[in-house]
Structures are given as C-alpha cells and as structure tokens.
mmCIF file of C-alpha atoms in Angstrom:
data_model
loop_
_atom_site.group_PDB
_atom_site.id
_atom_site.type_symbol
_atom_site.label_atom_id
_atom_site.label_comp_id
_atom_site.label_asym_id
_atom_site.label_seq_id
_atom_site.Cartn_x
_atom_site.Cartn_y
_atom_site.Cartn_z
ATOM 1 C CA UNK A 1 157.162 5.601 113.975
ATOM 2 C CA UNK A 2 158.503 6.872 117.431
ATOM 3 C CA UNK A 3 161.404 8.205 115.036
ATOM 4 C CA UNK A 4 159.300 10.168 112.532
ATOM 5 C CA UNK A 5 157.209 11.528 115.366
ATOM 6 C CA UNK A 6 160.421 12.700 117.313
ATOM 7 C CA UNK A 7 162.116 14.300 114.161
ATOM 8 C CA UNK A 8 158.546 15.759 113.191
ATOM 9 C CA UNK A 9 158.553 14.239 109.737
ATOM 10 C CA UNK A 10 155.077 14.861 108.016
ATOM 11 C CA UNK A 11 154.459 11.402 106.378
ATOM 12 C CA UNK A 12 156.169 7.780 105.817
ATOM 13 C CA UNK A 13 158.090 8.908 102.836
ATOM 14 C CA UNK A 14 159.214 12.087 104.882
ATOM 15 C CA UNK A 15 160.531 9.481 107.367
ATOM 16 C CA UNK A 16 162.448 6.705 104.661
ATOM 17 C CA UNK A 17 164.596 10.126 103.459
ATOM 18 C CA UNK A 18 165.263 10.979 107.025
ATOM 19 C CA UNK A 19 166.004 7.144 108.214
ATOM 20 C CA UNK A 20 168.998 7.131 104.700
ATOM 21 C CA UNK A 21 169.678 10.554 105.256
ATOM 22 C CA UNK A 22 171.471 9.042 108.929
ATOM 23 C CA UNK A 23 172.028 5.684 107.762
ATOM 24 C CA UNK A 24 175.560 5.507 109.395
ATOM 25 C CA UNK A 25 173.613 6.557 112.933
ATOM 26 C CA UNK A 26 171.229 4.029 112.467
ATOM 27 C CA UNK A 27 172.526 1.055 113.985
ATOM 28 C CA UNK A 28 173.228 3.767 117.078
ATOM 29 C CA UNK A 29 169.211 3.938 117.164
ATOM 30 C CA UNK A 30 168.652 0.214 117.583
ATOM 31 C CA UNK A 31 167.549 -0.011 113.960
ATOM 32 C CA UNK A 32 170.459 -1.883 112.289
ATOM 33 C CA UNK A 33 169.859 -1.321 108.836
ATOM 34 C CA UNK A 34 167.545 1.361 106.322
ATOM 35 C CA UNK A 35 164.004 0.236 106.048
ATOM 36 C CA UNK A 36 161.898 0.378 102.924
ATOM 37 C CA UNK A 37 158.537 2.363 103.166
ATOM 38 C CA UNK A 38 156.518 -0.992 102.271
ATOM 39 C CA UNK A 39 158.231 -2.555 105.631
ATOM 40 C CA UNK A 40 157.000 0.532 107.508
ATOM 41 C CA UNK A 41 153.919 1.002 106.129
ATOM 42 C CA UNK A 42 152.595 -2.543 107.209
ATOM 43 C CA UNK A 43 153.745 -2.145 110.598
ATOM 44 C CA UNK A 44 151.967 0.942 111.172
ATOM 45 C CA UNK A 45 149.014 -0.849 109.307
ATOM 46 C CA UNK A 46 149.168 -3.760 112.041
ATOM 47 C CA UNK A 47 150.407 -2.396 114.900
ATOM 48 C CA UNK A 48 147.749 -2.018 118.208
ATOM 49 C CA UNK A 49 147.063 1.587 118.874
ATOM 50 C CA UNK A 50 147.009 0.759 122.241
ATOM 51 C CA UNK A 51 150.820 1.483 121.856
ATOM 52 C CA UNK A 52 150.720 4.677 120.639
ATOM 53 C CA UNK A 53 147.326 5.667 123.151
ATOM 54 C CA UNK A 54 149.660 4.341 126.274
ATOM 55 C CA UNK A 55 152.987 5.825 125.259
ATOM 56 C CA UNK A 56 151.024 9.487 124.824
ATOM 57 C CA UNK A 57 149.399 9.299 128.252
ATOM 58 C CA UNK A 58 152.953 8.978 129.778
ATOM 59 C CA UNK A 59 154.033 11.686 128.211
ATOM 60 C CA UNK A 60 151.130 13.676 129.316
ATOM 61 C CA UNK A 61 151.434 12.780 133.065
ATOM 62 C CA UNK A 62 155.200 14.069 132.691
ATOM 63 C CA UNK A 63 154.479 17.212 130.936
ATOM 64 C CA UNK A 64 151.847 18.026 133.512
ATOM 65 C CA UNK A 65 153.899 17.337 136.448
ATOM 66 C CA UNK A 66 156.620 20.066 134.714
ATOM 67 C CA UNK A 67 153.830 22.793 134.136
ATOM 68 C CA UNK A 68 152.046 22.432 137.217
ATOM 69 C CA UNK A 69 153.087 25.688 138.756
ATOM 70 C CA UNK A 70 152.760 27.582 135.223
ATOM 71 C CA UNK A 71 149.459 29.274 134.618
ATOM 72 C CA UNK A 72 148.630 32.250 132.161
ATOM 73 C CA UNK A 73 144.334 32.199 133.724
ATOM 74 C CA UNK A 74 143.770 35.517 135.071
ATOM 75 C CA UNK A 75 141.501 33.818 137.446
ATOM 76 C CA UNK A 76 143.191 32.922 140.587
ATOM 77 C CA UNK A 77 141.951 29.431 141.175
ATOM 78 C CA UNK A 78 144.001 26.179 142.814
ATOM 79 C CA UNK A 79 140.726 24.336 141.483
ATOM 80 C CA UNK A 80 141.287 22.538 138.064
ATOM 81 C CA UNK A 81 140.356 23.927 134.858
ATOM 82 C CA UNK A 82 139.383 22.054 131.397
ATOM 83 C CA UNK A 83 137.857 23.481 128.624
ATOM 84 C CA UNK A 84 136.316 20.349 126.529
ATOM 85 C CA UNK A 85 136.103 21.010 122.907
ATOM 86 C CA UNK A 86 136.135 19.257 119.707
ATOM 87 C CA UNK A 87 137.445 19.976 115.903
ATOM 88 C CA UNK A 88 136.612 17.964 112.803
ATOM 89 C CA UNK A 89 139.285 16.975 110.283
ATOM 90 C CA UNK A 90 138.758 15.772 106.497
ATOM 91 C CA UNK A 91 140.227 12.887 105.436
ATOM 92 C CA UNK A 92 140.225 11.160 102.116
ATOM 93 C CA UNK A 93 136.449 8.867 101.919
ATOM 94 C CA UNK A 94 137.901 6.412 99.096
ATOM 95 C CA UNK A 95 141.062 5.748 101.769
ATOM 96 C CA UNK A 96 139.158 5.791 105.011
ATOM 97 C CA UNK A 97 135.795 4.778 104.143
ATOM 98 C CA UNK A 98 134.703 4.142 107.744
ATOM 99 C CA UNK A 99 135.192 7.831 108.578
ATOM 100 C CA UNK A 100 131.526 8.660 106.103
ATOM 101 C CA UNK A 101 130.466 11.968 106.943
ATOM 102 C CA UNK A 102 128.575 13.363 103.762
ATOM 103 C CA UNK A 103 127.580 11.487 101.111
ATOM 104 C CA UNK A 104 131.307 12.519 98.997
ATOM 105 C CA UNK A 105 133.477 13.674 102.339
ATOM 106 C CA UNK A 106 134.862 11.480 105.471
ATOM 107 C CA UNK A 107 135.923 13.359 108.116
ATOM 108 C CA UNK A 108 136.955 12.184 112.130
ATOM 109 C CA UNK A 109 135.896 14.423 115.024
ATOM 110 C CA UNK A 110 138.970 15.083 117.660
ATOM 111 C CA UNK A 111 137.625 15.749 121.000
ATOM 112 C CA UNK A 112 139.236 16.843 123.684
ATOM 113 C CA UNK A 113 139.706 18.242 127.270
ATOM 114 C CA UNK A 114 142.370 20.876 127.644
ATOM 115 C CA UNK A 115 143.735 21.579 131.201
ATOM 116 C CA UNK A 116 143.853 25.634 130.941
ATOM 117 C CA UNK A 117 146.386 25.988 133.344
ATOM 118 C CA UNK A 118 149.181 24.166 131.736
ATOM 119 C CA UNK A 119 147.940 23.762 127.589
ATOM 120 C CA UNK A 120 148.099 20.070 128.224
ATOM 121 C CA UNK A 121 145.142 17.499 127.299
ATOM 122 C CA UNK A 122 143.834 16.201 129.866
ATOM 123 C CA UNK A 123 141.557 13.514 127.530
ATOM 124 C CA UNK A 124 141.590 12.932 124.068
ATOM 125 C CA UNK A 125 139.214 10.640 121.945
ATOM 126 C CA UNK A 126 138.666 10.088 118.146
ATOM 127 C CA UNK A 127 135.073 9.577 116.651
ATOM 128 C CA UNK A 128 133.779 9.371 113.157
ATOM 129 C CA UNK A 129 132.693 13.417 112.366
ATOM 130 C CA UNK A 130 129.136 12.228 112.893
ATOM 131 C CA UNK A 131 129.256 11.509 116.412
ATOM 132 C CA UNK A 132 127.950 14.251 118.015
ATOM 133 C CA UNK A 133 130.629 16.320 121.112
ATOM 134 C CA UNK A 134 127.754 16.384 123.682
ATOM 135 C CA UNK A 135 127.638 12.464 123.182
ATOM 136 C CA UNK A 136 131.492 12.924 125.029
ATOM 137 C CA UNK A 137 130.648 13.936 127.887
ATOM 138 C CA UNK A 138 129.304 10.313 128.808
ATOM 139 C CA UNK A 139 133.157 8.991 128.483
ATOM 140 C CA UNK A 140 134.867 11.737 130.422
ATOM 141 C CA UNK A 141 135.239 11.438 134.745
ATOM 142 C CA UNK A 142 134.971 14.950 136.008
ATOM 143 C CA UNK A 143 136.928 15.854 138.787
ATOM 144 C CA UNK A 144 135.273 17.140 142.404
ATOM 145 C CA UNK A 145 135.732 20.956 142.361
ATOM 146 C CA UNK A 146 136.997 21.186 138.684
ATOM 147 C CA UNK A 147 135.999 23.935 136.824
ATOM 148 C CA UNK A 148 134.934 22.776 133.351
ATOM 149 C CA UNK A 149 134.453 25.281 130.498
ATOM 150 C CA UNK A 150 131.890 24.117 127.203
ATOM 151 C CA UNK A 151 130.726 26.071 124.136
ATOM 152 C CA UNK A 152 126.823 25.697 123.682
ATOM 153 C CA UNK A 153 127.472 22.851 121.712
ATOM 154 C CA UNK A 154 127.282 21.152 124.283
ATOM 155 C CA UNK A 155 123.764 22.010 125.992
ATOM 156 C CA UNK A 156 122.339 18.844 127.196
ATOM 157 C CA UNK A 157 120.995 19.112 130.976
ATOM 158 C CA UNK A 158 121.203 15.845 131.853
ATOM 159 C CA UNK A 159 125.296 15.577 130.815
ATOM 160 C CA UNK A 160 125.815 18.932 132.660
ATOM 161 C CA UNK A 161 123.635 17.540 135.749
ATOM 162 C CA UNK A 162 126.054 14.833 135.798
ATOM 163 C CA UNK A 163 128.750 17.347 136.312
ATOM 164 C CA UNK A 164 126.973 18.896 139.328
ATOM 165 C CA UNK A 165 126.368 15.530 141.019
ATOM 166 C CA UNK A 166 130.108 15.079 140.625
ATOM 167 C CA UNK A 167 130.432 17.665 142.344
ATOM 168 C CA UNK A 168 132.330 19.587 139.583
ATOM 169 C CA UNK A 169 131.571 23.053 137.816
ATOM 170 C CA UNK A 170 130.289 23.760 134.376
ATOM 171 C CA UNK A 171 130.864 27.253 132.993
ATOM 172 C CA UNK A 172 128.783 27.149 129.317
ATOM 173 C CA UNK A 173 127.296 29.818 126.500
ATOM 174 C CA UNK A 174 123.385 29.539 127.063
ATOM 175 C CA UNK A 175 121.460 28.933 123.862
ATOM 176 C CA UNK A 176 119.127 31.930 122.816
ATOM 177 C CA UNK A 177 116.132 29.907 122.854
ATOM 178 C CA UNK A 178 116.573 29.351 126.660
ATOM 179 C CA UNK A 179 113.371 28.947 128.879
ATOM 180 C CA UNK A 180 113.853 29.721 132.376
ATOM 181 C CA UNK A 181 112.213 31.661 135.820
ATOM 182 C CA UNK A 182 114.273 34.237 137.499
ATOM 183 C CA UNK A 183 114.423 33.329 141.390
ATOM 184 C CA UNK A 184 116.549 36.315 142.186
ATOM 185 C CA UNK A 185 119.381 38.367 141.129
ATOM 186 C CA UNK A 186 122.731 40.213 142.567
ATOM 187 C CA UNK A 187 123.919 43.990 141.689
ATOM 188 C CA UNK A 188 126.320 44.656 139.093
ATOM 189 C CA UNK A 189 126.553 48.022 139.378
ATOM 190 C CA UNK A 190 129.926 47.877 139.933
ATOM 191 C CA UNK A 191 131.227 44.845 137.932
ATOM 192 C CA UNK A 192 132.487 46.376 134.608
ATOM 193 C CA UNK A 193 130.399 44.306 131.414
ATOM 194 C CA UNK A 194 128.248 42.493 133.681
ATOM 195 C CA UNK A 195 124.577 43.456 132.801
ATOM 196 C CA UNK A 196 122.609 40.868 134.729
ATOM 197 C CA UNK A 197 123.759 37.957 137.490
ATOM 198 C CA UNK A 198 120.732 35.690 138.440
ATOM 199 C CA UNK A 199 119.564 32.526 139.942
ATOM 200 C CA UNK A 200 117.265 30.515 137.896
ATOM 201 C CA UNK A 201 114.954 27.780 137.486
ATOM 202 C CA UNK A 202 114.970 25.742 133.828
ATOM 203 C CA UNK A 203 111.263 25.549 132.695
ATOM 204 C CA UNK A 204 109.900 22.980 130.853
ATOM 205 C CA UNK A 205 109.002 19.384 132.351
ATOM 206 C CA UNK A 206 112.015 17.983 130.617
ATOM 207 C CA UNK A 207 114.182 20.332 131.560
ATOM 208 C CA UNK A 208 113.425 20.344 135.250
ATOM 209 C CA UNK A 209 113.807 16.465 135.136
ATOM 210 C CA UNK A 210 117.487 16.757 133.587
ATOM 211 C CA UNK A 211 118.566 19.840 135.542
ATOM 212 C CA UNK A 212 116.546 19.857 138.948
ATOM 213 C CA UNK A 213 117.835 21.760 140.953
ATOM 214 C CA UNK A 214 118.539 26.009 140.566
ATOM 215 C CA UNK A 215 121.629 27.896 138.364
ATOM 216 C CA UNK A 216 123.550 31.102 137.693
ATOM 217 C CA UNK A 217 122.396 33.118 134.905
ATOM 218 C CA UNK A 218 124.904 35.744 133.736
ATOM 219 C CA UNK A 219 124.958 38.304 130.902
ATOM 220 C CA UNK A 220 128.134 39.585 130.031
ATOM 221 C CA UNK A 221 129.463 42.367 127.600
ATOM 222 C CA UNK A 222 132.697 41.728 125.557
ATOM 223 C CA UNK A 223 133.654 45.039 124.785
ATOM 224 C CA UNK A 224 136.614 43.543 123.226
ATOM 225 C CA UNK A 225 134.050 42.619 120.137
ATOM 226 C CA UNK A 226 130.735 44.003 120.930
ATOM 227 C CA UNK A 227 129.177 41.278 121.865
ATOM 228 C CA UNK A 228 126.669 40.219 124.490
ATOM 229 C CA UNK A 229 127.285 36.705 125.593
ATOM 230 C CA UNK A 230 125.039 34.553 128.403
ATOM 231 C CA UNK A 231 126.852 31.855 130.704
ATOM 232 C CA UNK A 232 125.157 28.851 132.320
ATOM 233 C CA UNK A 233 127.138 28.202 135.393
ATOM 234 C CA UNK A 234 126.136 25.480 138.964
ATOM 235 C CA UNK A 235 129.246 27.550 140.197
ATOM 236 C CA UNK A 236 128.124 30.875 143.529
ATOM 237 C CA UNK A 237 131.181 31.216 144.283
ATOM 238 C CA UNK A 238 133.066 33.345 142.140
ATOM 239 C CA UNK A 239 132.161 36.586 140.756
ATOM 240 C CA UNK A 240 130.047 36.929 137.307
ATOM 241 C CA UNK A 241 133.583 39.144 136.032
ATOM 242 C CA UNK A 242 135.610 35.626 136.955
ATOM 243 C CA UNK A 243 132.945 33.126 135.311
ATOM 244 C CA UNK A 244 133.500 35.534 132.026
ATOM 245 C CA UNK A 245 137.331 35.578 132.334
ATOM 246 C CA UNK A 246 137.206 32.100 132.935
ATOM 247 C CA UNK A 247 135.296 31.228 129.342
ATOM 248 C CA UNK A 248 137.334 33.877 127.685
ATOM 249 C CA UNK A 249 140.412 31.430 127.992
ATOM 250 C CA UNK A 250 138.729 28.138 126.515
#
C-alpha cells in the first residue's frame, strides 16, 4: 500500500500492473515476489489504520518543519494560522453501508485544519457525512495565540468561547440572523472596504451564556465580487483590513 501511494496509483488493480510491470525490481523493494490483488486486498481489509494515521502524522511534522519559513498570507503574523474546514465525499451505500447519508447515497465528511502558512494539515478526521463540522471543534486543541479562520458553518458560541478561553483567535462569517448590541465602534474612513468595525454584545440569554464576554463586529466589502461580508472575531489587535485578508486566504 505504501507502494501504490508512493507511485500514485489510483486503485489496487492500478497497483498489481505497476507491482508486474517492475517485477525484476521487486525483490530490490523487499517484496520478493508479484502479489495477486486478492493477497492485497485482504491486507488492506485487515490491516489497523492506526498504521496508516501514524505514518501520515510523521510525514506531516517533516513537511512542516521544511515550510516553516514559506508563507504566501499577506498578513504579517509570527502567530499560527488554521483555517478548519470540511468537504463531503460520495461513496458507494451498497459497499460502505456504514457511511448512510440519504436514504439511496453514503457519503464520509473529511474535516480538517489547514495551517495557512505552509498548505499543510495540521488535523485531519473522518466522520460519516451526517456528523455535523461544528461537532469538530470538540476534538481539536487550539493553540494560545493561534489565529483560527471558520466559515459560518460553524457558528456555535459555546465551541468558539472555548477558543477564547484558550486563549486563541477565531476569525468567522456572522450569520444574517445575528442578534447583538453595539457597545462602540472605530473609524474606517480610511480603511479601503471596511464599512463598519464595532464592539458588541451577543443578545439573547443563550447567547450571553455561551459567549459572555464582548466581540469585534466587522463589515467588509469584497470589491473583488461585490459582496458585503460580516466577520465575528475575539481578536483587537489587528486591523478590520487584516481580519478580512486573513479570511480571504481560508
């Protein structure tokens, strides 16, 4: 399997015609002799994914040692940056019937956390395409002082309170049906697309109990596609301009 992945074949048959298509180098790769797909197939079929799960995390802490000067953010930040998102892929219901989505489709939900600065996950966990992204948040450790950039999706005060308390940063697209109370706002005459930068309050008993405590309002216009988006943000310190850069790159 470490063979097909290396050689980037696309399934076990892809892999057999490789494997005899370099059966004189194979005893070279510690394999001794060709291997029918049947033999393969069980072994993936029984083998711990523990293996696989381990062997990737190396890799990872490698590739992010070799990238860790390389950064394309137009923010100029030493803090960490992850954008957490998640993607849903079909898959065959008759072959993987624990993956049920619909009533006639499976599908598995691939969520992860992307380290912005280097392209490089960071975290990386497969659900059923039921499970909910914002239920995610429970299984990741933020980072002190790590910016961390969501899509609404993921609006759930009490995960993104957890994020303050970790002393952390969430950058995040405000719903529409927000409820809040303006404590105060900041000019922006002079901060090109930014039409409003305010502290606020959530309203709401629920709300306050999840998210106590005050948070940056911003209104931004992308020019770039006529758009007006609103960002959620714990974060004072950098400009409303930055905040927007910094959730144009998730």
């Amino acid at each position: 399997m470490a063979f097909g992945q290396l050689t980037q074949r696309d399934s076990l048959s892809d892999t057999i015609v490789c494997l005899r298509a370099n059966a004189g180098k194979l005893y070279h790769l510690g394999i001794g002799q060709a291997i029918a797909k049947s033999t393969l197939s069980n072994a993936n079929e029984s083998r711990d994914h523990r293996i696989f799960s381990e062997m990737a995390m190396t890799l990872i802490e490698e590739a992010k040692a070799l990238y860790l000067n390389e950064s394309d953010l137009e923010v100029d930040l030493k803090n960490n940056v992850f954008s957490i998102d998640a993607t849903v892929i079909d898959v065959c219901l008759s072959a993987f019937s624990w993956a049920k989505f619909r009533t006639t489709k499976g599908g598995i939900k691939v969520h992860v956390q992307l380290d912005l600065k280097t392209a490089i996950p960071e975290f990386i966990q497969i659900t059923t395409a039921a499970v909910h992204e914002v239920n995610i948040l429970d299984n990741i450790t933020f980072q002190p002082d790590s910016f961390y950039v969501l899509d609404r999706g993921y609006t759930a005060f009490d995960r993104l309170y957890q994020i303050h308390k970790a002393k952390a940063f969430f950058i995040i697209r405000a719903k529409d049906n927000l409820s809040f109370s303006r404590i105060s706002s900041v000019p922006t005459k002079n901060l090109a697309g930014v039409l409003c930068d305010q502290t606020i309050r959530l309203n709401g008993f629920y709300a306050q109990k999840d998210f106590p405590v005050r948070m940056r309002r911003i209104k931004f216009y992308d020019a770039e596609n006529n758009r007006v988006l609103v960002f959620l943000s714990n974060n004072f310190g950098l400009s409303a301009t930055e905040i927007a850069q910094l959730y144009k790159h998730r």
